[in-house]
Amino acid sequence: MKRNPLSLAIDGAVAVSAALLFNGNVHAQDEEPIMEEITVTGSLIKRSDLDSALPIQVIDADKMARVGIITAQDLVRKVPAMQNFTTPADSVGGGGGGLSTANLRGIGDQYTLSLLNGRRMAPATAGSTIDLNNIPLAAVEQVDILTDGASALYGSDAIAGVVNFIMKDSVDETTISFRKDIPEESGGESWVFDLVTGFGDLVEDGYSLVFSYSHEEQDALAAADREFAETGFITFNSGGQQLYFENSSANSIPGNAYVYTAGYDSLVAAFNPNRMANGNCAAQTTPSGDLCRFDYTSTLEILPEHEKDIFFLNGKMDFNENITGFATVLYGTTETINRIAPYPTGLVPLPLDSDLVADYVLPYLTDDEIAQMGEVGGTWRALPGSNRTTKYEIETSNITFGIDGSAGEINYSLAATISETTIDQDYPTGWLLLEEFGELAGSGAINIFASQDEFGPEDAEILSGAIYSGDWDDTETSQTVLEANAGMPLFEMAGGEAQLAVGFDWRRNIYERTVSEANANELLLFLSKDTPYELERDQWGVFSEMLFPVADGLEFTASLRYNDVGATSDELNGSGDIDEGDSDLSYKLSAFWTAIDQLAFRASFGTGFKAPSMREIGEPLSDFGVTSGTYACPFGAGDARAATCNPGSNQYAVFREGSGGLTFETSEQYSFGLVFTPYDQLEVTVDYWSVEIEDQVDRLTEQEIFDNPDVYSDLFTTRTNLSTGRDELAIIQAAVNVATQENTGIDWRIAHGFDLGWGQLDLGLNGTYMIKSESSLYGSSLGRFGSDDQVVFRNIANFDVTLYHGDFTHTLFLNYRSGYDDQAQTVTTVVPGEELGSGDEVGVQLTVGSYTLVDYQFKWTTLEDSLDLTFGIKNLFDEEPPLSLRTSGAGHQVGWDPRYTDAFGRTMYLRAAYSF
């Protein structure tokens, strides 16, 4: 792979341990020195000097504002330690479900624990994954990112680390802000309004209250609005050849015709009547044998629209000099609307004596084919019915209340949290009803073999009677948490007081899925019904932490936690306990040594324990849409299952299912590093880390299943096409203990501040260098598109420069990702004068180049510091996503990977914030 100068420079920085965490500025005007005291995430011991003992990245509100972060998803994108988190683009035909998540180390978002003020929130799933859409960033004081395993304190879902959103608990003014983002090209505009206010000061008044409200709206971005995303018919050059890649669908407009023997036992003929009549395929389609395949990519929206509202309240009150009460209330709603390609009908039966068969099928059959004809059907793309539209309405509520107190030398905390997340999945339009559409197609009222230009408003009106609009399914996740902890000094040691902290927590999680009448009665074309269920599980844990300052500058910490995870039961279907639950003892040992004032070393070793999610254990067989890629039949002619395949390459139905026989996961993680501060305005940190997970629970990818049909024979099933009664091939992505997963790498940072006399210049370089990311099942995804459908980037790095002078602040922020080897594909050569796709087949694996985004921001503070006016440019150099031929791993987007790139292009924004 050709290395660009930036890549070489970054690798060189790693080689000499030039390292930097995300909080790049060391010393801004009027700011406190770098080693400021912080509330520490990852420890129960109440101290003010643990910020170097633990590998914590601290990102404060000022830093977030300077680099243009206004949502939690923006934050995650800009942290180099984060990889392969769920993005809005994953909701476009993928499994995103309208969520945004965090994922440290790229191991999986289920291994990263997200907290609000150090406490849990209701997960958006049946596991522990939190939807970050409902974090009110305007009310966040700082974000602590612990890049070290913390299962010994927090429990089973902190194997990769912890993200703790620490909220403002006191403000002395009201701030109103508005921001508008406008891409240079059409589509994708957004705006955000924030209000933060409060009153009271806990120290002076004995109480404090903070209230915030945030509203955000994001417009959709259509594939047609961006040249790199506008088609699934792609020509490109590689190895000195012009090549053609195609990701298309046999559900076409004009439709394709299929002739079978009676009972759909064997295929007699397949062709496109419009092509047979005119000699070529129509617009937005391409030839494939005698068929025409549709460019569905050209019709979808590559990023969904969304709208959200978040209300937040944070209060504290002194009951007396020893007891302080606290309460936090969060309520948020998010509405995400994605529009994918118009409905693919699958095979729709046509009466043998119908006019459509007489006019569009029989003229192109031989006498022998007519003699064999027992069934006739067509596949069509319902373009006159508009895009399939899915709306996710997510509602989150989180209430925490409790007390912090002290009794002599003992500090204690008691708290309760009641939280709930509901997700309503609705189908507003574009989804075809089984019986109604079957009647329209069979009668010829809708001519599925007509060209696009033959359909008018009257046809859309006729088709509207066969389009479903309404609820499809709902999920509700609730969590109740009771927790208590206490700490006290034990005895004096050479380096200070030894301290002990102990704690207890209990959680009850309930995950309920209900389905609509249309779902239960299978009213929609080719969609199977889902089984409603209500999963429930209790778990509890006791934990302790001890600090031993054995000498001046040398301390050891030991943490221990016992977890007991109860059995998962289905309360709705009366199936009793589905599994037996499990228990485990996790521990963590860490050390911190200040060798000299300028140099300190830290290290840790620990174990972890993770329970599978309730859905991974107890979900009944459930419809999960269709594959994101298209696949040829994986079975040979001698295999009876070959009869369930459709001709050519197709998307196939996907089911998901849990398993009560899963083994709980265990892990080992360790890290060691250094903190080097030669003088006040320079800090260097380097941390080597390793995470190894045994018995990892996952779902096999569609690619893995189709590539290994003999190994995963039991994961192939059928789904009955309710139009024809024919059983068609489908796969089951069941939850299984798939592998051992091992990830290792280096987190690094350098931060330097310069006092210019007339201003302050702060420079920061930080990143994560991945050494290993390997699964015993999938192999390695490091620097390549792996069998697990994702890429783990070797290098992710940020560089930021901030110049302060008077009332003005300038910030330049650069985000870099190294290149990788793309998913291998079979393509065809381009033959001049011949149809695309008619050339020779060749294998190709592209090298996707490194990707760098540069953002710029200018801020002017005026009116006695009460008004901030900000102008910014995201993606300053208008860097387009590089070409990728991946066909799985994300949503329905083709020609690029939306998980790792920016689809908006150069985007200007303006922000005004007024405080009074």
PDB file of N, CA, C and O in Angstrom, residues 353-402:
ATOM      1  N   ASP A 353     -54.377 -17.524 -17.374  1.00  0.00           N
ATOM      2  CA  ASP A 353     -55.280 -17.022 -18.403  1.00  0.00           C
ATOM      3  C   ASP A 353     -55.407 -15.500 -18.379  1.00  0.00           C
ATOM      4  O   ASP A 353     -56.308 -14.930 -19.005  1.00  0.00           O
ATOM      5  N   SER A 354     -54.495 -14.826 -17.669  1.00  0.00           N
ATOM      6  CA  SER A 354     -54.583 -13.372 -17.546  1.00  0.00           C
ATOM      7  C   SER A 354     -54.065 -12.692 -18.805  1.00  0.00           C
ATOM      8  O   SER A 354     -53.296 -13.267 -19.591  1.00  0.00           O
ATOM      9  N   ASP A 355     -54.476 -11.428 -18.979  1.00  0.00           N
ATOM     10  CA  ASP A 355     -54.000 -10.643 -20.117  1.00  0.00           C
ATOM     11  C   ASP A 355     -52.494 -10.407 -20.030  1.00  0.00           C
ATOM     12  O   ASP A 355     -51.806 -10.346 -21.067  1.00  0.00           O
ATOM     13  N   LEU A 356     -51.966 -10.237 -18.798  1.00  0.00           N
ATOM     14  CA  LEU A 356     -50.526 -10.004 -18.661  1.00  0.00           C
ATOM     15  C   LEU A 356     -49.731 -11.187 -19.189  1.00  0.00           C
ATOM     16  O   LEU A 356     -48.715 -11.013 -19.883  1.00  0.00           O
ATOM     17  N   VAL A 357     -50.158 -12.396 -18.873  1.00  0.00           N
ATOM     18  CA  VAL A 357     -49.461 -13.580 -19.370  1.00  0.00           C
ATOM     19  C   VAL A 357     -49.595 -13.673 -20.883  1.00  0.00           C
ATOM     20  O   VAL A 357     -48.617 -13.962 -21.595  1.00  0.00           O
ATOM     21  N   ALA A 358     -50.789 -13.411 -21.388  1.00  0.00           N
ATOM     22  CA  ALA A 358     -51.015 -13.500 -22.837  1.00  0.00           C
ATOM     23  C   ALA A 358     -50.192 -12.467 -23.596  1.00  0.00           C
ATOM     24  O   ALA A 358     -49.648 -12.761 -24.668  1.00  0.00           O
ATOM     25  N   ASP A 359     -50.085 -11.241 -23.054  1.00  0.00           N
ATOM     26  CA  ASP A 359     -49.437 -10.158 -23.785  1.00  0.00           C
ATOM     27  C   ASP A 359     -47.934 -10.077 -23.556  1.00  0.00           C
ATOM     28  O   ASP A 359     -47.192  -9.628 -24.448  1.00  0.00           O
ATOM     29  N   TYR A 360     -47.457 -10.473 -22.373  1.00  0.00           N
ATOM     30  CA  TYR A 360     -46.049 -10.216 -22.022  1.00  0.00           C
ATOM     31  C   TYR A 360     -45.220 -11.482 -21.802  1.00  0.00           C
ATOM     32  O   TYR A 360     -44.003 -11.393 -21.727  1.00  0.00           O
ATOM     33  N   VAL A 361     -45.850 -12.651 -21.714  1.00  0.00           N
ATOM     34  CA  VAL A 361     -45.098 -13.860 -21.417  1.00  0.00           C
ATOM     35  C   VAL A 361     -45.151 -14.851 -22.578  1.00  0.00           C
ATOM     36  O   VAL A 361     -44.106 -15.276 -23.091  1.00  0.00           O
ATOM     37  N   LEU A 362     -46.361 -15.226 -22.993  1.00  0.00           N
ATOM     38  CA  LEU A 362     -46.498 -16.259 -24.024  1.00  0.00           C
ATOM     39  C   LEU A 362     -45.771 -15.924 -25.324  1.00  0.00           C
ATOM     40  O   LEU A 362     -45.209 -16.838 -25.958  1.00  0.00           O
ATOM     41  N   PRO A 363     -45.751 -14.654 -25.778  1.00  0.00           N
ATOM     42  CA  PRO A 363     -45.064 -14.373 -27.052  1.00  0.00           C
ATOM     43  C   PRO A 363     -43.577 -14.719 -27.050  1.00  0.00           C
ATOM     44  O   PRO A 363     -42.975 -14.852 -28.127  1.00  0.00           O
ATOM     45  N   TYR A 364     -42.957 -14.872 -25.885  1.00  0.00           N
ATOM     46  CA  TYR A 364     -41.511 -15.091 -25.822  1.00  0.00           C
ATOM     47  C   TYR A 364     -41.157 -16.504 -25.350  1.00  0.00           C
ATOM     48  O   TYR A 364     -40.002 -16.783 -25.029  1.00  0.00           O
ATOM     49  N   LEU A 365     -42.159 -17.394 -25.357  1.00  0.00           N
ATOM     50  CA  LEU A 365     -41.923 -18.776 -24.982  1.00  0.00           C
ATOM     51  C   LEU A 365     -41.959 -19.675 -26.203  1.00  0.00           C
ATOM     52  O   LEU A 365     -42.718 -19.440 -27.152  1.00  0.00           O
ATOM     53  N   THR A 366     -41.153 -20.726 -26.162  1.00  0.00           N
ATOM     54  CA  THR A 366     -41.207 -21.724 -27.223  1.00  0.00           C
ATOM     55  C   THR A 366     -42.391 -22.662 -26.958  1.00  0.00           C
ATOM     56  O   THR A 366     -42.982 -22.667 -25.870  1.00  0.00           O
ATOM     57  N   ASP A 367     -42.746 -23.458 -27.947  1.00  0.00           N
ATOM     58  CA  ASP A 367     -43.851 -24.400 -27.765  1.00  0.00           C
ATOM     59  C   ASP A 367     -43.550 -25.374 -26.629  1.00  0.00           C
ATOM     60  O   ASP A 367     -44.444 -25.732 -25.843  1.00  0.00           O
ATOM     61  N   ASP A 368     -42.280 -25.789 -26.520  1.00  0.00           N
ATOM     62  CA  ASP A 368     -41.915 -26.719 -25.461  1.00  0.00           C
ATOM     63  C   ASP A 368     -42.059 -26.052 -24.090  1.00  0.00           C
ATOM     64  O   ASP A 368     -42.518 -26.679 -23.129  1.00  0.00           O
ATOM     65  N   GLU A 369     -41.668 -24.796 -23.992  1.00  0.00           N
ATOM     66  CA  GLU A 369     -41.780 -24.069 -22.718  1.00  0.00           C
ATOM     67  C   GLU A 369     -43.244 -23.867 -22.332  1.00  0.00           C
ATOM     68  O   GLU A 369     -43.611 -23.957 -21.164  1.00  0.00           O
ATOM     69  N   ILE A 370     -44.064 -23.591 -23.350  1.00  0.00           N
ATOM     70  CA  ILE A 370     -45.496 -23.431 -23.070  1.00  0.00           C
ATOM     71  C   ILE A 370     -46.083 -24.747 -22.567  1.00  0.00           C
ATOM     72  O   ILE A 370     -46.916 -24.775 -21.644  1.00  0.00           O
ATOM     73  N   ALA A 371     -45.612 -25.853 -23.129  1.00  0.00           N
ATOM     74  CA  ALA A 371     -46.122 -27.166 -22.713  1.00  0.00           C
ATOM     75  C   ALA A 371     -45.747 -27.471 -21.260  1.00  0.00           C
ATOM     76  O   ALA A 371     -46.502 -28.136 -20.545  1.00  0.00           O
ATOM     77  N   GLN A 372     -44.582 -26.977 -20.829  1.00  0.00           N
ATOM     78  CA  GLN A 372     -44.142 -27.223 -19.446  1.00  0.00           C
ATOM     79  C   GLN A 372     -44.743 -26.226 -18.448  1.00  0.00           C
ATOM     80  O   GLN A 372     -44.701 -26.456 -17.239  1.00  0.00           O
ATOM     81  N   MET A 373     -45.263 -25.159 -18.934  1.00  0.00           N
ATOM     82  CA  MET A 373     -45.708 -24.063 -18.066  1.00  0.00           C
ATOM     83  C   MET A 373     -46.824 -24.511 -17.123  1.00  0.00           C
ATOM     84  O   MET A 373     -47.871 -24.991 -17.549  1.00  0.00           O
ATOM     85  N   GLY A 374     -46.560 -24.368 -15.826  1.00  0.00           N
ATOM     86  CA  GLY A 374     -47.575 -24.672 -14.827  1.00  0.00           C
ATOM     87  C   GLY A 374     -47.850 -23.495 -13.913  1.00  0.00           C
ATOM     88  O   GLY A 374     -48.939 -23.372 -13.330  1.00  0.00           O
ATOM     89  N   GLU A 375     -46.837 -22.612 -13.764  1.00  0.00           N
ATOM     90  CA  GLU A 375     -46.971 -21.416 -12.931  1.00  0.00           C
ATOM     91  C   GLU A 375     -46.245 -20.268 -13.623  1.00  0.00           C
ATOM     92  O   GLU A 375     -45.188 -20.468 -14.241  1.00  0.00           O
ATOM     93  N   VAL A 376     -46.802 -19.061 -13.476  1.00  0.00           N
ATOM     94  CA  VAL A 376     -46.144 -17.863 -14.001  1.00  0.00           C
ATOM     95  C   VAL A 376     -46.167 -16.800 -12.910  1.00  0.00           C
ATOM     96  O   VAL A 376     -47.178 -16.621 -12.212  1.00  0.00           O
ATOM     97  N   GLY A 377     -45.046 -16.129 -12.768  1.00  0.00           N
ATOM     98  CA  GLY A 377     -44.975 -15.050 -11.787  1.00  0.00           C
ATOM     99  C   GLY A 377     -44.075 -13.941 -12.285  1.00  0.00           C
ATOM    100  O   GLY A 377     -43.381 -14.067 -13.302  1.00  0.00           O
ATOM    101  N   GLY A 378     -44.079 -12.854 -11.557  1.00  0.00           N
ATOM    102  CA  GLY A 378     -43.232 -11.721 -11.909  1.00  0.00           C
ATOM    103  C   GLY A 378     -42.624 -11.091 -10.673  1.00  0.00           C
ATOM    104  O   GLY A 378     -43.184 -11.172  -9.575  1.00  0.00           O
ATOM    105  N   THR A 379     -41.457 -10.505 -10.830  1.00  0.00           N
ATOM    106  CA  THR A 379     -40.836  -9.724  -9.758  1.00  0.00           C
ATOM    107  C   THR A 379     -40.810  -8.269 -10.202  1.00  0.00           C
ATOM    108  O   THR A 379     -40.421  -7.956 -11.324  1.00  0.00           O
ATOM    109  N   TRP A 380     -41.173  -7.388  -9.287  1.00  0.00           N
ATOM    110  CA  TRP A 380     -41.398  -5.978  -9.661  1.00  0.00           C
ATOM    111  C   TRP A 380     -40.889  -5.068  -8.556  1.00  0.00           C
ATOM    112  O   TRP A 380     -40.828  -5.460  -7.382  1.00  0.00           O
ATOM    113  N   ARG A 381     -40.532  -3.864  -8.952  1.00  0.00           N
ATOM    114  CA  ARG A 381     -40.132  -2.823  -8.010  1.00  0.00           C
ATOM    115  C   ARG A 381     -41.235  -1.768  -8.000  1.00  0.00           C
ATOM    116  O   ARG A 381     -41.513  -1.128  -9.002  1.00  0.00           O
ATOM    117  N   ALA A 382     -41.864  -1.588  -6.833  1.00  0.00           N
ATOM    118  CA  ALA A 382     -43.060  -0.742  -6.733  1.00  0.00           C
ATOM    119  C   ALA A 382     -42.706   0.743  -6.676  1.00  0.00           C
ATOM    120  O   ALA A 382     -43.043   1.458  -5.726  1.00  0.00           O
ATOM    121  N   LEU A 383     -42.050   1.229  -7.708  1.00  0.00           N
ATOM    122  CA  LEU A 383     -41.638   2.629  -7.762  1.00  0.00           C
ATOM    123  C   LEU A 383     -42.809   3.602  -7.665  1.00  0.00           C
ATOM    124  O   LEU A 383     -42.694   4.655  -7.007  1.00  0.00           O
ATOM    125  N   PRO A 384     -43.962   3.309  -8.270  1.00  0.00           N
ATOM    126  CA  PRO A 384     -45.091   4.237  -8.119  1.00  0.00           C
ATOM    127  C   PRO A 384     -45.624   4.332  -6.689  1.00  0.00           C
ATOM    128  O   PRO A 384     -46.388   5.247  -6.375  1.00  0.00           O
ATOM    129  N   GLY A 385     -45.216   3.405  -5.825  1.00  0.00           N
ATOM    130  CA  GLY A 385     -45.688   3.422  -4.442  1.00  0.00           C
ATOM    131  C   GLY A 385     -44.758   4.141  -3.490  1.00  0.00           C
ATOM    132  O   GLY A 385     -44.970   4.099  -2.281  1.00  0.00           O
ATOM    133  N   SER A 386     -43.712   4.775  -4.029  1.00  0.00           N
ATOM    134  CA  SER A 386     -42.723   5.549  -3.266  1.00  0.00           C
ATOM    135  C   SER A 386     -41.821   4.627  -2.448  1.00  0.00           C
ATOM    136  O   SER A 386     -41.976   3.410  -2.439  1.00  0.00           O
ATOM    137  N   ASN A 387     -40.887   5.238  -1.741  1.00  0.00           N
ATOM    138  CA  ASN A 387     -39.902   4.479  -0.976  1.00  0.00           C
ATOM    139  C   ASN A 387     -40.533   3.770   0.220  1.00  0.00           C
ATOM    140  O   ASN A 387     -41.470   4.270   0.833  1.00  0.00           O
ATOM    141  N   ARG A 388     -39.953   2.609   0.561  1.00  0.00           N
ATOM    142  CA  ARG A 388     -40.302   1.997   1.839  1.00  0.00           C
ATOM    143  C   ARG A 388     -39.795   2.920   2.952  1.00  0.00           C
ATOM    144  O   ARG A 388     -38.606   3.213   3.034  1.00  0.00           O
ATOM    145  N   THR A 389     -40.686   3.328   3.784  1.00  0.00           N
ATOM    146  CA  THR A 389     -40.345   4.299   4.821  1.00  0.00           C
ATOM    147  C   THR A 389     -40.548   3.665   6.189  1.00  0.00           C
ATOM    148  O   THR A 389     -41.601   3.089   6.464  1.00  0.00           O
ATOM    149  N   THR A 390     -39.523   3.773   7.012  1.00  0.00           N
ATOM    150  CA  THR A 390     -39.582   3.263   8.382  1.00  0.00           C
ATOM    151  C   THR A 390     -39.350   4.417   9.341  1.00  0.00           C
ATOM    152  O   THR A 390     -38.411   5.202   9.155  1.00  0.00           O
ATOM    153  N   LYS A 391     -40.178   4.505  10.349  1.00  0.00           N
ATOM    154  CA  LYS A 391     -40.029   5.554  11.365  1.00  0.00           C
ATOM    155  C   LYS A 391     -39.785   4.894  12.714  1.00  0.00           C
ATOM    156  O   LYS A 391     -40.572   4.066  13.171  1.00  0.00           O
ATOM    157  N   TYR A 392     -38.668   5.274  13.333  1.00  0.00           N
ATOM    158  CA  TYR A 392     -38.357   4.814  14.685  1.00  0.00           C
ATOM    159  C   TYR A 392     -38.640   5.963  15.659  1.00  0.00           C
ATOM    160  O   TYR A 392     -38.029   7.027  15.560  1.00  0.00           O
ATOM    161  N   GLU A 393     -39.552   5.735  16.573  1.00  0.00           N
ATOM    162  CA  GLU A 393     -39.837   6.713  17.616  1.00  0.00           C
ATOM    163  C   GLU A 393     -39.288   6.159  18.930  1.00  0.00           C
ATOM    164  O   GLU A 393     -39.796   5.169  19.454  1.00  0.00           O
ATOM    165  N   ILE A 394     -38.238   6.798  19.424  1.00  0.00           N
ATOM    166  CA  ILE A 394     -37.551   6.338  20.628  1.00  0.00           C
ATOM    167  C   ILE A 394     -37.823   7.317  21.762  1.00  0.00           C
ATOM    168  O   ILE A 394     -37.589   8.520  21.625  1.00  0.00           O
ATOM    169  N   GLU A 395     -38.322   6.805  22.861  1.00  0.00           N
ATOM    170  CA  GLU A 395     -38.630   7.626  24.028  1.00  0.00           C
ATOM    171  C   GLU A 395     -37.851   7.078  25.229  1.00  0.00           C
ATOM    172  O   GLU A 395     -37.930   5.890  25.530  1.00  0.00           O
ATOM    173  N   THR A 396     -37.100   7.944  25.877  1.00  0.00           N
ATOM    174  CA  THR A 396     -36.269   7.534  27.001  1.00  0.00           C
ATOM    175  C   THR A 396     -36.591   8.377  28.232  1.00  0.00           C
ATOM    176  O   THR A 396     -36.697   9.610  28.139  1.00  0.00           O
ATOM    177  N   SER A 397     -36.729   7.724  29.360  1.00  0.00           N
ATOM    178  CA  SER A 397     -36.877   8.438  30.633  1.00  0.00           C
ATOM    179  C   SER A 397     -35.914   7.814  31.633  1.00  0.00           C
ATOM    180  O   SER A 397     -35.720   6.591  31.654  1.00  0.00           O
ATOM    181  N   ASN A 398     -35.307   8.664  32.445  1.00  0.00           N
ATOM    182  CA  ASN A 398     -34.323   8.199  33.403  1.00  0.00           C
ATOM    183  C   ASN A 398     -34.429   9.063  34.663  1.00  0.00           C
ATOM    184  O   ASN A 398     -34.230  10.278  34.610  1.00  0.00           O
ATOM    185  N   ILE A 399     -34.749   8.442  35.772  1.00  0.00           N
ATOM    186  CA  ILE A 399     -34.878   9.159  37.045  1.00  0.00           C
ATOM    187  C   ILE A 399     -33.945   8.505  38.051  1.00  0.00           C
ATOM    188  O   ILE A 399     -34.033   7.303  38.313  1.00  0.00           O
ATOM    189  N   THR A 400     -33.036   9.306  38.600  1.00  0.00           N
ATOM    190  CA  THR A 400     -32.128   8.840  39.637  1.00  0.00           C
ATOM    191  C   THR A 400     -32.266   9.746  40.851  1.00  0.00           C
ATOM    192  O   THR A 400     -32.310  10.976  40.720  1.00  0.00           O
ATOM    193  N   PHE A 401     -32.327   9.166  42.024  1.00  0.00           N
ATOM    194  CA  PHE A 401     -32.383   9.964  43.248  1.00  0.00           C
ATOM    195  C   PHE A 401     -31.650   9.223  44.358  1.00  0.00           C
ATOM    196  O   PHE A 401     -31.534   7.985  44.325  1.00  0.00           O
ATOM    197  N   GLY A 402     -31.139   9.973  45.310  1.00  0.00           N
ATOM    198  CA  GLY A 402     -30.404   9.338  46.386  1.00  0.00           C
ATOM    199  C   GLY A 402     -29.776  10.355  47.306  1.00  0.00           C
ATOM    200  O   GLY A 402     -30.087  11.557  47.263  1.00  0.00           O
TER     201      GLY A 402
END
